Short mmCIF file of C-alpha atoms and ligand atoms in Angstrom, two decimals:
data_model
loop_
_atom_site.label_atom_id
_atom_site.label_comp_id
_atom_site.label_asym_id
_atom_site.label_seq_id
_atom_site.Cartn_x
_atom_site.Cartn_y
_atom_site.Cartn_z
CA UNK A 188 -77.83 -124.57 31.26
CA UNK A 189 -78.32 -127.42 34.10
CA UNK A 190 -74.89 -127.31 36.00
CA UNK A 191 -75.81 -130.75 37.70
CA UNK A 192 -76.27 -133.44 34.58
CA UNK A 193 -73.31 -134.58 32.88
CA UNK A 194 -73.52 -132.40 29.69
CA UNK A 195 -69.81 -131.19 29.37
CA UNK A 196 -68.67 -130.79 25.85
CA UNK A 197 -65.51 -132.30 26.58
CA UNK A 198 -65.46 -136.80 26.56
CA UNK A 199 -65.54 -137.28 29.91
CA UNK A 200 -61.61 -138.09 31.56
CA UNK A 201 -62.29 -141.62 31.72
CA UNK A 202 -62.35 -141.88 27.89
CA UNK A 203 -59.20 -141.76 25.37
CA UNK A 204 -60.02 -138.21 23.25
CA UNK A 205 -60.44 -140.26 19.76
CA UNK A 206 -58.14 -139.12 17.32
CA UNK A 207 -60.60 -136.35 15.70
CA UNK A 208 -61.09 -134.56 19.27
CA UNK A 209 -57.78 -133.43 18.47
CA UNK A 210 -57.44 -130.01 18.16
CA UNK A 211 -55.30 -127.82 15.64
CA UNK A 212 -52.92 -126.19 17.56
CA UNK A 213 -55.00 -122.74 17.79
CA UNK A 214 -58.65 -123.75 18.51
CA UNK A 215 -60.67 -125.76 21.16
CA UNK A 216 -61.82 -129.69 19.73
CA UNK A 217 -64.66 -129.79 17.89
CA UNK A 218 -67.07 -132.36 19.57
CA UNK A 219 -68.20 -134.08 15.98
CA UNK A 220 -66.29 -136.05 13.69
CA UNK A 221 -65.36 -133.91 10.57
CA UNK A 222 -64.46 -137.20 8.14
CA UNK A 223 -67.73 -138.82 8.98
CA UNK A 224 -69.96 -136.44 8.27
CA UNK A 225 -68.01 -135.20 5.33
CA UNK A 226 -68.17 -139.11 3.89
CA UNK A 227 -71.37 -139.88 5.08
CA UNK A 228 -72.75 -136.73 2.88
CA UNK A 229 -70.24 -137.38 -0.42
CA UNK A 230 -72.15 -141.55 -0.17
CA UNK A 231 -75.56 -139.30 -0.35
CA UNK A 232 -74.65 -137.48 -2.69
CA UNK A 233 -73.81 -140.36 -5.23
CA UNK A 234 -77.50 -141.23 -4.99
CA UNK A 235 -78.30 -139.31 -8.05
CA UNK A 236 -74.94 -137.67 -8.52
CA UNK A 237 -75.01 -136.03 -12.22
CA UNK A 238 -72.20 -135.85 -14.88
CA UNK A 239 -70.89 -132.17 -13.65
CA UNK A 240 -70.22 -133.55 -9.90
CA UNK A 241 -74.00 -131.97 -8.65
CA UNK A 242 -76.83 -134.17 -7.27
CA UNK A 243 -80.35 -134.34 -9.04
CA UNK A 244 -82.84 -136.25 -6.81
CA UNK A 245 -86.24 -134.80 -7.14
CA UNK A 246 -88.92 -135.42 -4.45
CA UNK A 247 -90.46 -138.22 -3.77
CA UNK A 248 -88.73 -140.02 -7.30
CA UNK A 249 -87.44 -143.29 -6.53
CA UNK A 250 -83.73 -142.01 -6.08
CA UNK A 251 -85.37 -139.94 -2.89
CA UNK A 252 -86.76 -143.50 -1.68
CA UNK A 253 -83.30 -144.48 -1.99
CA UNK A 254 -82.07 -141.06 0.29
CA UNK A 255 -84.51 -141.69 2.72
CA UNK A 256 -83.78 -145.64 3.29
CA UNK A 257 -80.12 -144.66 3.89
CA UNK A 258 -80.70 -142.24 6.20
CA UNK A 259 -83.23 -144.46 8.15
CA UNK A 260 -80.82 -147.33 8.45
CA UNK A 261 -77.79 -145.08 9.62
CA UNK A 262 -80.31 -143.39 12.33
CA UNK A 263 -81.44 -146.90 13.49
CA UNK A 264 -77.82 -148.35 13.09
CA UNK A 265 -77.20 -144.67 15.63
CA UNK A 266 -79.91 -146.26 17.88
CA UNK A 267 -82.70 -143.59 16.92
CA UNK A 268 -86.29 -144.47 16.54
CA UNK A 269 -87.71 -143.71 13.03
CA UNK A 270 -91.80 -142.36 13.02
CA UNK A 271 -92.82 -140.85 9.90
CA UNK A 272 -95.37 -138.89 9.21
CA UNK A 273 -98.60 -138.47 6.70
CA UNK A 274 -96.58 -136.22 4.90
CA UNK A 275 -93.94 -138.76 5.01
CA UNK A 276 -91.20 -136.37 7.00
CA UNK A 277 -89.06 -138.97 8.76
CA UNK A 278 -87.99 -138.14 12.71
CA UNK A 279 -85.16 -140.11 13.93
CA UNK A 280 -85.28 -139.91 17.73
CA UNK A 281 -82.39 -140.14 20.41
CA UNK A 282 -84.12 -140.79 23.86
CA UNK A 283 -83.72 -138.06 26.37
CA UNK A 284 -83.38 -138.72 30.20
CA UNK A 285 -87.15 -137.19 30.73
CA UNK A 286 -88.61 -138.78 27.61
CA UNK A 287 -91.72 -137.14 27.75
CA UNK A 288 -90.85 -133.55 27.04
CA UNK A 289 -90.68 -131.92 23.73
CA UNK A 290 -87.65 -132.56 21.71
CA UNK A 291 -84.72 -130.29 20.99
CA UNK A 292 -85.06 -130.85 16.75
CA UNK A 293 -83.03 -130.30 14.01
CA UNK A 294 -82.85 -131.62 9.69
CA UNK A 295 -83.77 -129.98 6.84
CA UNK A 296 -84.51 -131.93 2.81
CA UNK A 297 -83.30 -134.84 0.94
CA UNK A 298 -84.74 -133.38 -2.07
CA UNK A 299 -82.70 -131.40 -4.73
CA UNK A 300 -83.13 -128.99 -7.88
CA UNK A 301 -82.97 -130.78 -10.77
CA UNK A 302 -79.43 -129.17 -11.61
CA UNK A 303 -78.98 -129.28 -7.77
CA UNK A 304 -75.72 -129.50 -4.94
CA UNK A 305 -74.67 -132.10 -2.97
CA UNK A 306 -74.80 -129.51 -0.28
CA UNK A 307 -78.31 -128.05 0.00
CA UNK A 308 -80.50 -129.41 2.28
CA UNK A 309 -78.47 -132.56 2.73
CA UNK A 310 -75.90 -131.11 5.15
CA UNK A 311 -78.85 -129.78 7.61
CA UNK A 312 -79.75 -133.75 7.74
CA UNK A 313 -76.26 -135.00 7.76
CA UNK A 314 -75.17 -132.40 10.08
CA UNK A 315 -77.74 -133.32 12.40
CA UNK A 316 -76.91 -137.17 12.31
CA UNK A 317 -73.18 -136.12 13.27
CA UNK A 318 -74.48 -134.85 16.45
CA UNK A 319 -76.57 -137.87 17.52
CA UNK A 320 -73.57 -140.03 16.08
CA UNK A 321 -71.66 -137.57 17.96
CA UNK A 322 -73.35 -138.12 21.49
CA UNK A 323 -73.20 -141.91 20.81
CA UNK A 324 -69.51 -141.59 20.86
CA UNK A 325 -69.19 -139.46 24.06
CA UNK A 326 -72.13 -141.05 25.61
CA UNK A 327 -73.74 -137.66 26.06
CA UNK A 328 -77.45 -138.34 27.76
CA UNK A 329 -79.45 -134.92 27.20
CA UNK A 330 -82.96 -134.06 29.53
CA UNK A 331 -84.98 -134.10 26.33
CA UNK A 332 -84.84 -135.93 23.17
CA UNK A 333 -83.52 -135.27 20.39
CA UNK A 334 -85.00 -135.27 17.19
CA UNK A 335 -83.25 -135.47 13.84
CA UNK A 336 -86.47 -134.23 10.12
CA UNK A 337 -86.29 -135.17 7.10
CA UNK A 338 -88.58 -132.60 5.80
CA UNK A 339 -90.08 -133.83 2.41
CA UNK A 340 -90.43 -131.25 -0.44
CA UNK A 341 -88.47 -128.62 0.18
CA UNK A 342 -87.29 -127.34 -2.65
CA UNK A 343 -90.54 -127.13 -4.34
CA UNK A 344 -89.90 -128.11 -7.91
CA UNK A 345 -91.36 -131.32 -8.30
CA UNK A 346 -94.67 -130.36 -5.95
CA UNK A 347 -95.35 -126.82 -5.48
CA UNK A 348 -95.13 -124.74 -2.96
CA UNK A 349 -91.64 -125.07 -1.58
CA UNK A 350 -91.51 -126.16 2.13
CA UNK A 351 -94.89 -127.47 1.76
CA UNK A 352 -94.56 -130.28 4.26
CA UNK A 353 -92.87 -128.50 6.93
CA UNK A 354 -95.52 -126.05 6.50
CA UNK A 355 -98.12 -128.58 6.89
CA UNK A 356 -96.62 -129.45 10.32
CA UNK A 357 -96.67 -125.65 11.08
CA UNK A 358 -100.24 -125.26 10.36
CA UNK A 359 -99.68 -123.45 7.41
CA UNK A 360 -101.49 -125.59 4.98
CA UNK A 361 -103.67 -128.36 5.73
CA UNK A 362 -103.08 -131.79 5.45
CA UNK A 363 -104.87 -132.43 2.56
CA UNK A 364 -103.60 -129.63 0.58
CA UNK A 365 -100.22 -131.04 0.93
CA UNK A 366 -101.47 -134.31 -0.03
CA UNK A 367 -103.27 -133.14 -3.31
CA UNK A 368 -100.53 -131.30 -4.40
CA UNK A 369 -99.73 -132.40 -7.89
CA UNK A 370 -96.38 -132.81 -10.42
CA UNK A 371 -96.15 -131.74 -14.09
CA UNK A 372 -97.33 -135.08 -14.62
CA UNK A 373 -101.04 -134.58 -12.36
CA UNK A 374 -99.38 -137.08 -10.27
CA UNK A 375 -100.17 -136.44 -6.44
CA UNK A 376 -97.75 -136.05 -3.58
CA UNK A 377 -99.95 -138.53 -1.64
CA UNK A 378 -100.05 -141.39 -4.38
CA UNK A 379 -96.14 -140.57 -4.67
CA UNK A 380 -95.46 -141.31 -1.05
CA UNK A 381 -97.30 -144.56 -0.96
CA UNK A 382 -95.80 -145.58 -4.07
CA UNK A 383 -92.20 -145.26 -2.30
CA UNK A 384 -93.49 -146.53 1.26
CA UNK A 385 -93.28 -143.38 2.72
CA UNK A 386 -96.96 -142.26 3.26
CA UNK A 387 -96.73 -142.46 7.13
CA UNK A 388 -99.34 -143.28 9.43
CA UNK A 389 -98.25 -140.43 12.41
CA UNK A 390 -100.61 -137.09 12.27
CA UNK A 391 -99.00 -134.56 10.86
CA UNK A 392 -97.19 -131.61 13.48
CA UNK A 393 -99.31 -130.98 16.63
CA UNK A 394 -96.62 -131.63 19.05
CA UNK A 395 -94.72 -129.36 20.89
CA UNK A 396 -91.21 -128.90 19.80
CA UNK A 397 -88.76 -126.60 22.45
CA UNK A 398 -86.41 -125.40 19.79
CA UNK A 399 -85.27 -126.06 16.17
CA UNK A 400 -82.10 -125.33 14.63
CA UNK A 401 -81.16 -126.31 10.67
CA UNK A 402 -77.92 -125.76 9.47
CA UNK A 403 -77.51 -124.68 5.91
CA UNK A 404 -74.87 -123.54 3.25
CA UNK A 405 -75.43 -119.79 3.13
CA UNK A 406 -76.32 -120.27 -0.48
CA UNK A 407 -74.65 -116.57 -0.74
CA UNK A 408 -71.22 -114.70 -1.27
CA UNK A 409 -71.27 -113.22 2.29
CA UNK A 410 -69.77 -115.07 4.83
CA UNK A 411 -66.89 -116.27 2.60
CA UNK A 412 -66.44 -112.55 1.23
CA UNK A 413 -65.89 -111.45 4.63
CA UNK A 414 -64.05 -114.18 5.68
CA UNK A 415 -66.37 -115.82 8.59
CA UNK A 416 -67.01 -119.13 9.36
CA UNK A 417 -70.24 -119.48 10.71
CA UNK A 418 -73.53 -116.94 9.92
CA UNK A 419 -75.48 -116.44 12.94
CA UNK A 420 -78.92 -116.18 11.50
CA UNK A 421 -81.12 -114.31 13.21
CA UNK A 422 -84.31 -114.29 10.43
CA UNK A 423 -84.99 -114.07 6.66
CA UNK A 424 -86.15 -111.09 4.97
CA UNK A 425 -89.37 -110.55 3.96
CA UNK A 426 -90.51 -110.30 -0.06
CA UNK A 427 -92.97 -108.59 -2.22
CA UNK A 428 -93.95 -109.57 -5.54
CA UNK A 429 -95.25 -107.53 -7.89
CA UNK A 430 -96.71 -107.72 -11.70
CA UNK A 431 -96.15 -105.03 -13.04
CA UNK A 432 -97.78 -103.91 -16.98
CA UNK A 433 -97.06 -100.58 -18.89
CA UNK A 434 -99.11 -99.96 -21.64
CA UNK A 435 -97.94 -97.00 -24.49
CA UNK A 436 -98.16 -96.97 -28.16
CA UNK A 437 -97.10 -99.00 -31.27
CA UNK A 438 -95.62 -97.43 -33.50
CA UNK A 439 -93.03 -97.03 -36.37
CA UNK A 440 -89.58 -96.76 -35.72
CA UNK A 441 -89.01 -94.44 -38.21
CA UNK A 442 -91.91 -91.98 -38.93
CA UNK A 443 -92.44 -91.41 -35.87
CA UNK A 444 -90.67 -88.10 -34.45
CA UNK A 445 -88.95 -88.39 -31.39
CA UNK A 446 -91.19 -85.83 -28.87
CA UNK A 447 -94.30 -87.07 -28.10
CA UNK A 448 -93.48 -90.91 -28.33
CA UNK A 449 -95.40 -93.52 -25.86
CA UNK A 450 -92.47 -96.14 -25.43
CA UNK A 451 -93.18 -98.44 -22.30
CA UNK A 452 -90.03 -99.96 -22.76
CA UNK A 453 -88.16 -96.55 -22.05
CA UNK A 454 -91.02 -96.01 -19.78
CA UNK A 455 -89.99 -99.65 -17.55
CA UNK A 456 -86.34 -99.44 -18.24
CA UNK A 457 -86.96 -96.00 -15.90
CA UNK A 458 -88.91 -97.88 -13.10
CA UNK A 459 -86.09 -100.55 -13.25
CA UNK A 460 -83.63 -98.25 -12.38
CA UNK A 461 -85.74 -97.03 -10.03
CA UNK A 462 -85.89 -100.22 -8.38
CA UNK A 463 -82.53 -100.95 -8.38
CA UNK A 464 -82.27 -96.85 -6.69
CA UNK A 465 -84.59 -98.34 -3.69
CA UNK A 466 -82.28 -101.26 -3.21
CA UNK A 467 -79.28 -99.58 -2.95
CA UNK A 468 -81.05 -97.00 -0.97
CA UNK A 469 -82.05 -100.07 1.85
CA UNK A 470 -78.14 -100.92 2.76
CA UNK A 471 -77.17 -103.67 3.60
CA UNK A 472 -80.13 -105.96 3.64
CA UNK A 473 -82.45 -103.83 0.94
CA UNK A 474 -82.54 -106.25 -2.07
CA UNK A 475 -84.75 -104.99 -5.52
CA UNK A 476 -84.70 -107.18 -8.66
CA UNK A 477 -86.52 -106.82 -12.01
CA UNK A 478 -85.51 -110.38 -13.09
CA UNK A 479 -88.73 -111.33 -15.73
CA UNK A 480 -89.21 -109.17 -18.55
CA UNK A 481 -92.05 -109.43 -21.68
CA UNK A 482 -91.40 -106.69 -24.53
CA UNK A 483 -94.97 -106.03 -26.96
CA UNK A 484 -94.72 -106.61 -30.19
CA UNK A 485 -91.05 -107.19 -29.52
CA UNK A 486 -90.17 -106.24 -33.13
CA UNK A 487 -86.85 -104.08 -34.33
CA UNK A 488 -89.13 -101.08 -35.77
CA UNK A 489 -91.45 -101.00 -33.49
CA UNK A 490 -91.60 -98.53 -30.67
CA UNK A 491 -92.94 -100.97 -27.84
CA UNK A 492 -96.91 -100.44 -26.94
CA UNK A 493 -96.70 -102.91 -23.82
CA UNK A 494 -94.28 -103.95 -21.69
CA UNK A 495 -94.55 -106.91 -18.64
CA UNK A 496 -92.19 -106.98 -15.98
CA UNK A 497 -91.94 -108.45 -12.43
CA UNK A 498 -90.58 -107.28 -9.56
CA UNK A 499 -89.12 -108.60 -6.08
CA UNK A 500 -88.39 -106.55 -2.58
CA UNK A 501 -86.68 -108.00 0.15
CA UNK A 502 -86.23 -106.58 3.22
CA UNK A 503 -85.78 -108.19 6.97
CA UNK A 504 -87.84 -105.15 8.66
CA UNK A 505 -91.08 -105.29 7.79
CA UNK A 506 -91.62 -101.49 8.27
CA UNK A 507 -88.88 -101.01 5.92
CA UNK A 508 -90.07 -103.36 3.71
CA UNK A 509 -93.04 -101.00 3.52
CA UNK A 510 -91.55 -97.93 3.18
CA UNK A 511 -89.34 -99.67 0.03
CA UNK A 512 -93.16 -100.61 -1.34
CA UNK A 513 -94.36 -96.78 -0.86
CA UNK A 514 -91.53 -95.43 -2.99
CA UNK A 515 -92.54 -98.24 -5.43
CA UNK A 516 -95.34 -97.06 -6.08
CA UNK A 517 -94.46 -93.60 -6.44
CA UNK A 518 -91.52 -93.75 -8.43
CA UNK A 519 -93.81 -95.91 -11.09
CA UNK A 520 -96.65 -93.58 -10.73
CA UNK A 521 -94.16 -90.48 -11.33
CA UNK A 522 -92.47 -92.12 -14.42
CA UNK A 523 -96.20 -93.50 -15.76
CA UNK A 524 -97.13 -89.90 -15.80
CA UNK A 525 -94.42 -87.91 -16.93
CA UNK A 526 -94.07 -90.44 -20.11
CA UNK A 527 -97.79 -90.33 -21.13
CA UNK A 528 -97.96 -93.84 -20.30
CA UNK A 529 -100.67 -96.30 -18.41
CA UNK A 530 -99.85 -98.17 -15.25
CA UNK A 531 -101.07 -101.55 -13.77
CA UNK A 532 -99.23 -102.39 -10.51
CA UNK A 533 -100.06 -105.24 -8.44
CA UNK A 534 -98.87 -106.95 -5.39
CA UNK A 535 -99.19 -110.80 -6.00
CA UNK A 536 -97.58 -111.99 -3.24
CA UNK A 537 -96.30 -111.10 0.48
CA UNK A 538 -94.39 -113.50 2.67
CA UNK A 539 -93.60 -111.61 6.09
CA UNK A 540 -89.94 -111.13 7.85
CA UNK A 541 -89.27 -113.74 10.43
CA UNK A 542 -87.49 -113.32 13.32
CA UNK A 543 -85.94 -115.98 14.90
CA UNK A 544 -85.94 -117.08 18.73
CA UNK A 545 -83.02 -114.89 20.81
CA UNK A 546 -82.47 -117.51 22.93
CA UNK A 547 -81.94 -119.91 20.13
CA UNK A 548 -79.99 -117.08 18.40
CA UNK A 549 -76.99 -116.79 21.73
CA UNK A 550 -77.08 -120.27 21.80
CA UNK A 551 -75.54 -120.69 18.16
CA UNK A 552 -73.84 -117.43 18.80
CA UNK A 553 -72.44 -118.66 22.10
CA UNK A 554 -71.57 -122.22 20.34
CA UNK A 555 -69.47 -120.52 17.38
CA UNK A 556 -67.44 -118.54 20.35
CA UNK A 557 -66.40 -121.51 22.61
CA UNK A 558 -64.97 -122.58 19.65
CA UNK A 559 -63.22 -119.84 18.53
CA UNK A 560 -64.77 -119.71 15.43
CA UNK A 561 -65.21 -116.44 13.55
CA UNK A 562 -69.02 -115.82 13.26
CA UNK A 563 -71.40 -112.35 12.16
CA UNK A 564 -74.89 -112.09 12.24
CA UNK A 565 -77.08 -111.79 9.19
CA UNK A 566 -80.47 -113.23 7.49
CA UNK A 567 -81.11 -115.32 5.22
CA UNK A 568 -82.02 -113.96 1.95
CA UNK A 569 -84.06 -117.55 0.75
CA UNK A 570 -86.98 -119.43 2.47
CA UNK A 571 -85.96 -122.77 4.58
CA UNK A 572 -87.79 -125.03 6.60
CA UNK A 573 -86.89 -122.91 9.61
CA UNK A 574 -89.22 -120.32 8.40
CA UNK A 575 -92.91 -122.62 9.46
CA UNK A 576 -91.00 -124.22 11.79
CA UNK A 577 -90.27 -120.74 13.81
CA UNK A 578 -94.35 -120.17 13.67
CA UNK A 579 -94.78 -123.39 15.89
CA UNK A 580 -91.38 -123.22 18.06
CA UNK A 581 -88.27 -121.06 19.10
CA UNK A 582 -86.28 -121.51 16.24
CA UNK A 583 -82.79 -120.40 15.07
CA UNK A 584 -80.20 -121.36 11.97
CA UNK A 585 -76.85 -122.02 11.68
CA UNK A 586 -74.91 -121.21 8.07
CA UNK A 587 -71.68 -121.64 6.65
CA UNK A 588 -69.66 -120.22 3.95
CA UNK A 589 -70.39 -121.95 0.22
CA UNK A 590 -67.55 -121.47 -2.69
CA UNK A 591 -68.48 -118.05 -4.66
CA UNK A 592 -72.02 -118.31 -2.89
CA UNK A 593 -73.52 -120.34 -5.68
CA UNK A 594 -76.44 -122.60 -4.86
CA UNK A 595 -79.23 -124.63 -6.99
CA UNK A 596 -76.66 -125.89 -9.34
CA UNK A 597 -74.33 -128.25 -9.87
CA UNK A 598 -71.22 -126.64 -8.89
CA UNK A 599 -72.21 -126.07 -5.44
CA UNK A 600 -69.44 -126.80 -3.26
CA UNK A 601 -68.47 -125.99 0.71
CA UNK A 602 -64.56 -126.83 2.72
CA UNK A 603 -65.08 -130.36 5.33
CA UNK A 604 -63.53 -127.47 7.81
CA UNK A 605 -65.98 -125.46 7.36
CA UNK A 606 -68.93 -127.90 7.53
CA UNK A 607 -67.38 -129.69 10.47
CA UNK A 608 -67.17 -126.35 12.08
CA UNK A 609 -71.59 -125.39 11.32
CA UNK A 610 -71.81 -129.16 13.04
CA UNK A 611 -70.37 -128.34 16.19
CA UNK A 612 -71.90 -125.05 16.44
CA UNK A 613 -75.28 -126.98 15.99
CA UNK A 614 -74.14 -129.64 18.32
CA UNK A 615 -73.20 -127.23 20.98
CA UNK A 616 -76.30 -125.30 20.50
CA UNK A 617 -78.90 -128.20 20.31
CA UNK A 618 -77.00 -129.60 23.61
CA UNK A 619 -77.46 -126.07 25.32
CA UNK A 620 -81.26 -126.12 24.40
CA UNK A 621 -82.02 -129.71 25.15
CA UNK A 622 -80.45 -129.77 29.03
CA UNK A 623 -81.81 -126.07 29.71
CA UNK A 624 -84.74 -125.56 31.80
CA UNK A 625 -87.68 -123.86 31.25
CA UNK A 626 -91.24 -123.93 30.99
CA UNK A 627 -90.92 -127.42 28.86
CA UNK A 628 -89.18 -128.97 31.35
ZN1 ZN B 827 -81.97 -125.85 1.24
#
């Protein structure tokens, strides 16, 4: 904290508090405008609106361009300077008192799933814009500049992989790799950026960022179930994926006696039960799922000779995730041996757990306390742009509840009050980091 600067969250004494600053009787005033945030989100949701109340706005389509243009217009109206990098990431920058210092950054994505909702990604961008609008309203200057970023193609539903542009920014992927990603029709990300006029000239990444915050709907049911408004996200789960093939012997369901059968599906069923047990044995964060299964020959009167399935294991602690992995390998081998089956177990993907920056996490927690909002520390079960940013900048996330924990669905929903609360937490956490003393300023 820097006590010498006028960075109070309260309105300066010479200003009348606007109506939106009047707090409900039981809670401190929020520095942001709840209705303006909601209205901007709803206006954005008209771009690509679906009949069921969701949004279909795939990356770098004409609709994505319209949403990007809208963000630019709003940001410029709020006094920001826009730059666009070669991956089409858009940065809206509000000057700092020392504009040579690295910025405190926030943002998310405007692309959606084909049957996406109104809040995933869009909330993080609009919350960032509302932070800037609120800083303007309150005439607050910050030591460091503030930037709101729109990351290109977060969802990965048009161009794989997901989070490709924040990945290039963080040096995880090369620019070449990013620009050459192809959609289902063979069109490249780079060509589509050109087509919609968002192939910028700024180099991607390679510049210091003082802190990165991402506000996002939780996309899970925990906050709602616990009755809390703010998720203080301290990290992201590690993930291991496996391809499994179990081979036995096809045989006729009638003449083949029960003893001595080599039923691959029966073995796979025991393995799936073991997977579920591994998840249950590592509460509260362990996750263990089989979501895909192929049975051969898949015929009513044939004992299955071959089963292929995939396993998804998750835990925020790399050591625990490694133990879950060992248990899985041992249990699968034992089941295969006892059932006379051949096992082929391959780990095909490992995404290590992410631990966010303690100072940024503390800033989020303190902000929730400041506004008297109920909060809980949690880990994210899903990937976000913040995961890649955490490799190059001190990072944290703010979660708000979404209805029934449902996301990547047109019925995705969230409460205006919760969205405003998360935005206020983002505001205070960013302000704290934007004025904090430190090696970066
Ligand atoms: Zn998202």
